[in-house]
Amino acid sequence: MNVEIIDEGLGIDETVKEKIFDDFYTSKESGTGLGLSVCKTLLDEHNADYKLINNATKGTTFSIQFKV
Ligand SMILES: Nc1ncnc2c1ncn2[C@@H]1O[C@H](COP(=O)(O)OP(=O)(O)OP(=O)(O)O)[C@@H](O)[C@H]1O
Ligand SMILES: [Mg+2]
């Protein structure tokens, strides 16, 4: 089963693509940097594959593949 979450935000710079899943990595003034690290832990527990793709137009697609 595949799930895609598509936004029209700023997109994610290639140079930080790996870092954004780290604990406490944030570019926000008052972010915890825990949102995506919790997501990663949950996805790993479910053996899901996932990738981030910068949209051709605007924003990011977070593509998740659950093995069923
Ligand atoms: N959809 C997105 N588009 C662009 N950048 C993103 C996106 N999701 C995450 N990021 C980048 O990854 C960083 C880490 O995200 P994460 O959700 O782990 O923490 P946060 O959003 O900064 O903090 P908090 O979860 O406390 O609000 C963000 O600060 C931002 O730089
Ligand atoms: Mg967040």
Short mmCIF file of C-alpha atoms and ligand atoms in Angstrom, two decimals:
data_model
loop_
_atom_site.label_atom_id
_atom_site.label_comp_id
_atom_site.label_asym_id
_atom_site.label_seq_id
_atom_site.Cartn_x
_atom_site.Cartn_y
_atom_site.Cartn_z
CA MET A 1 0.00 0.00 0.00
CA ASN A 2 1.35 3.41 -0.97
CA VAL A 3 0.58 6.70 0.72
CA GLU A 4 1.59 10.12 -0.60
CA ILE A 5 1.49 13.35 1.38
CA ILE A 6 1.83 16.30 -0.98
CA ASP A 7 2.36 19.90 0.09
CA GLU A 8 2.93 23.17 -1.70
CA GLY A 9 5.48 24.56 0.72
CA LEU A 10 9.07 25.65 0.27
CA GLY A 11 10.44 22.26 -0.73
CA ILE A 12 13.39 20.62 0.99
CA ASP A 13 16.96 21.48 0.07
CA GLU A 14 18.99 18.46 -1.12
CA THR A 15 21.72 19.36 1.41
CA VAL A 16 19.39 18.86 4.40
CA LYS A 17 17.27 15.99 3.00
CA GLU A 18 18.98 13.40 5.22
CA LYS A 19 19.23 15.63 8.32
CA ILE A 20 15.54 16.45 8.64
CA PHE A 21 14.86 13.00 10.13
CA ASP A 22 17.47 13.50 12.89
CA ASP A 23 16.34 14.17 16.46
CA PHE A 24 16.20 17.92 17.18
CA TYR A 25 17.01 19.08 13.61
CA THR A 26 14.84 22.11 12.94
CA SER A 27 14.95 25.24 10.81
CA LYS A 28 12.18 26.85 12.85
CA GLU A 29 12.74 29.43 15.56
CA SER A 30 10.79 27.42 18.10
CA GLY A 31 10.55 23.97 16.50
CA THR A 32 11.39 20.85 18.50
CA GLY A 33 12.79 19.02 15.49
CA LEU A 34 11.05 15.90 16.70
CA GLY A 35 8.15 15.65 14.23
CA LEU A 36 9.92 13.78 11.45
CA SER A 37 12.18 11.81 13.78
CA VAL A 38 9.05 10.35 15.44
CA CYS A 39 7.62 9.65 11.97
CA LYS A 40 10.84 7.86 10.99
CA THR A 41 10.74 5.70 14.15
CA LEU A 42 7.12 4.71 13.45
CA LEU A 43 7.78 4.00 9.77
CA ASP A 44 10.84 1.90 10.62
CA GLU A 45 8.78 -0.09 13.16
CA HIS A 46 6.31 -0.85 10.38
CA ASN A 47 9.09 -1.77 7.92
CA ALA A 48 7.90 0.95 5.56
CA ASP A 49 10.05 2.46 2.82
CA TYR A 50 9.79 6.18 2.28
CA LYS A 51 11.26 8.93 0.17
CA LEU A 52 11.02 12.67 -0.22
CA ILE A 53 10.59 14.08 -3.68
CA ASN A 54 10.69 17.78 -4.47
CA ASN A 55 7.71 18.52 -6.71
CA ALA A 56 8.37 19.85 -10.20
CA THR A 57 6.07 22.77 -9.43
CA LYS A 58 6.16 23.62 -5.73
CA GLY A 59 6.59 21.85 -2.42
CA THR A 60 7.33 18.27 -1.46
CA THR A 61 5.84 14.81 -1.84
CA PHE A 62 6.46 12.37 1.02
CA SER A 63 5.95 8.96 -0.50
CA ILE A 64 5.50 5.96 1.81
CA GLN A 65 5.34 2.29 0.83
CA PHE A 66 3.88 -0.12 3.38
CA LYS A 67 4.64 -3.78 2.70
CA VAL A 68 1.45 -5.81 3.02
N1 LIG B 1 7.03 19.47 4.30
C1 LIG B 1 8.17 20.13 4.52
N2 LIG B 1 8.61 21.08 3.65
C2 LIG B 1 9.78 21.74 3.86
N3 LIG B 1 10.61 21.52 4.91
C3 LIG B 1 10.21 20.58 5.80
C4 LIG B 1 8.99 19.84 5.68
N4 LIG B 1 8.89 18.98 6.71
C5 LIG B 1 9.98 19.18 7.45
N5 LIG B 1 10.78 20.15 6.94
C6 LIG B 1 12.07 20.59 7.45
O1 LIG B 1 12.53 19.61 8.38
C7 LIG B 1 12.72 20.20 9.67
C8 LIG B 1 12.44 19.18 10.75
O2 LIG B 1 11.04 18.87 10.74
P1 LIG B 1 10.37 18.26 12.03
O3 LIG B 1 8.93 18.04 11.71
O4 LIG B 1 11.17 17.08 12.49
O5 LIG B 1 10.54 19.37 13.14
P2 LIG B 1 9.93 20.85 13.14
O6 LIG B 1 8.70 20.87 12.27
O7 LIG B 1 11.05 21.80 12.83
O8 LIG B 1 9.54 21.06 14.65
P3 LIG B 1 8.12 20.77 15.31
O9 LIG B 1 7.76 19.37 14.86
O10 LIG B 1 8.35 20.91 16.77
O11 LIG B 1 7.18 21.80 14.77
C9 LIG B 1 11.84 21.43 9.65
O12 LIG B 1 12.28 22.39 10.58
C10 LIG B 1 11.97 21.91 8.21
O13 LIG B 1 13.22 22.58 8.04
MG MG B 2 7.19 19.31 12.06
#
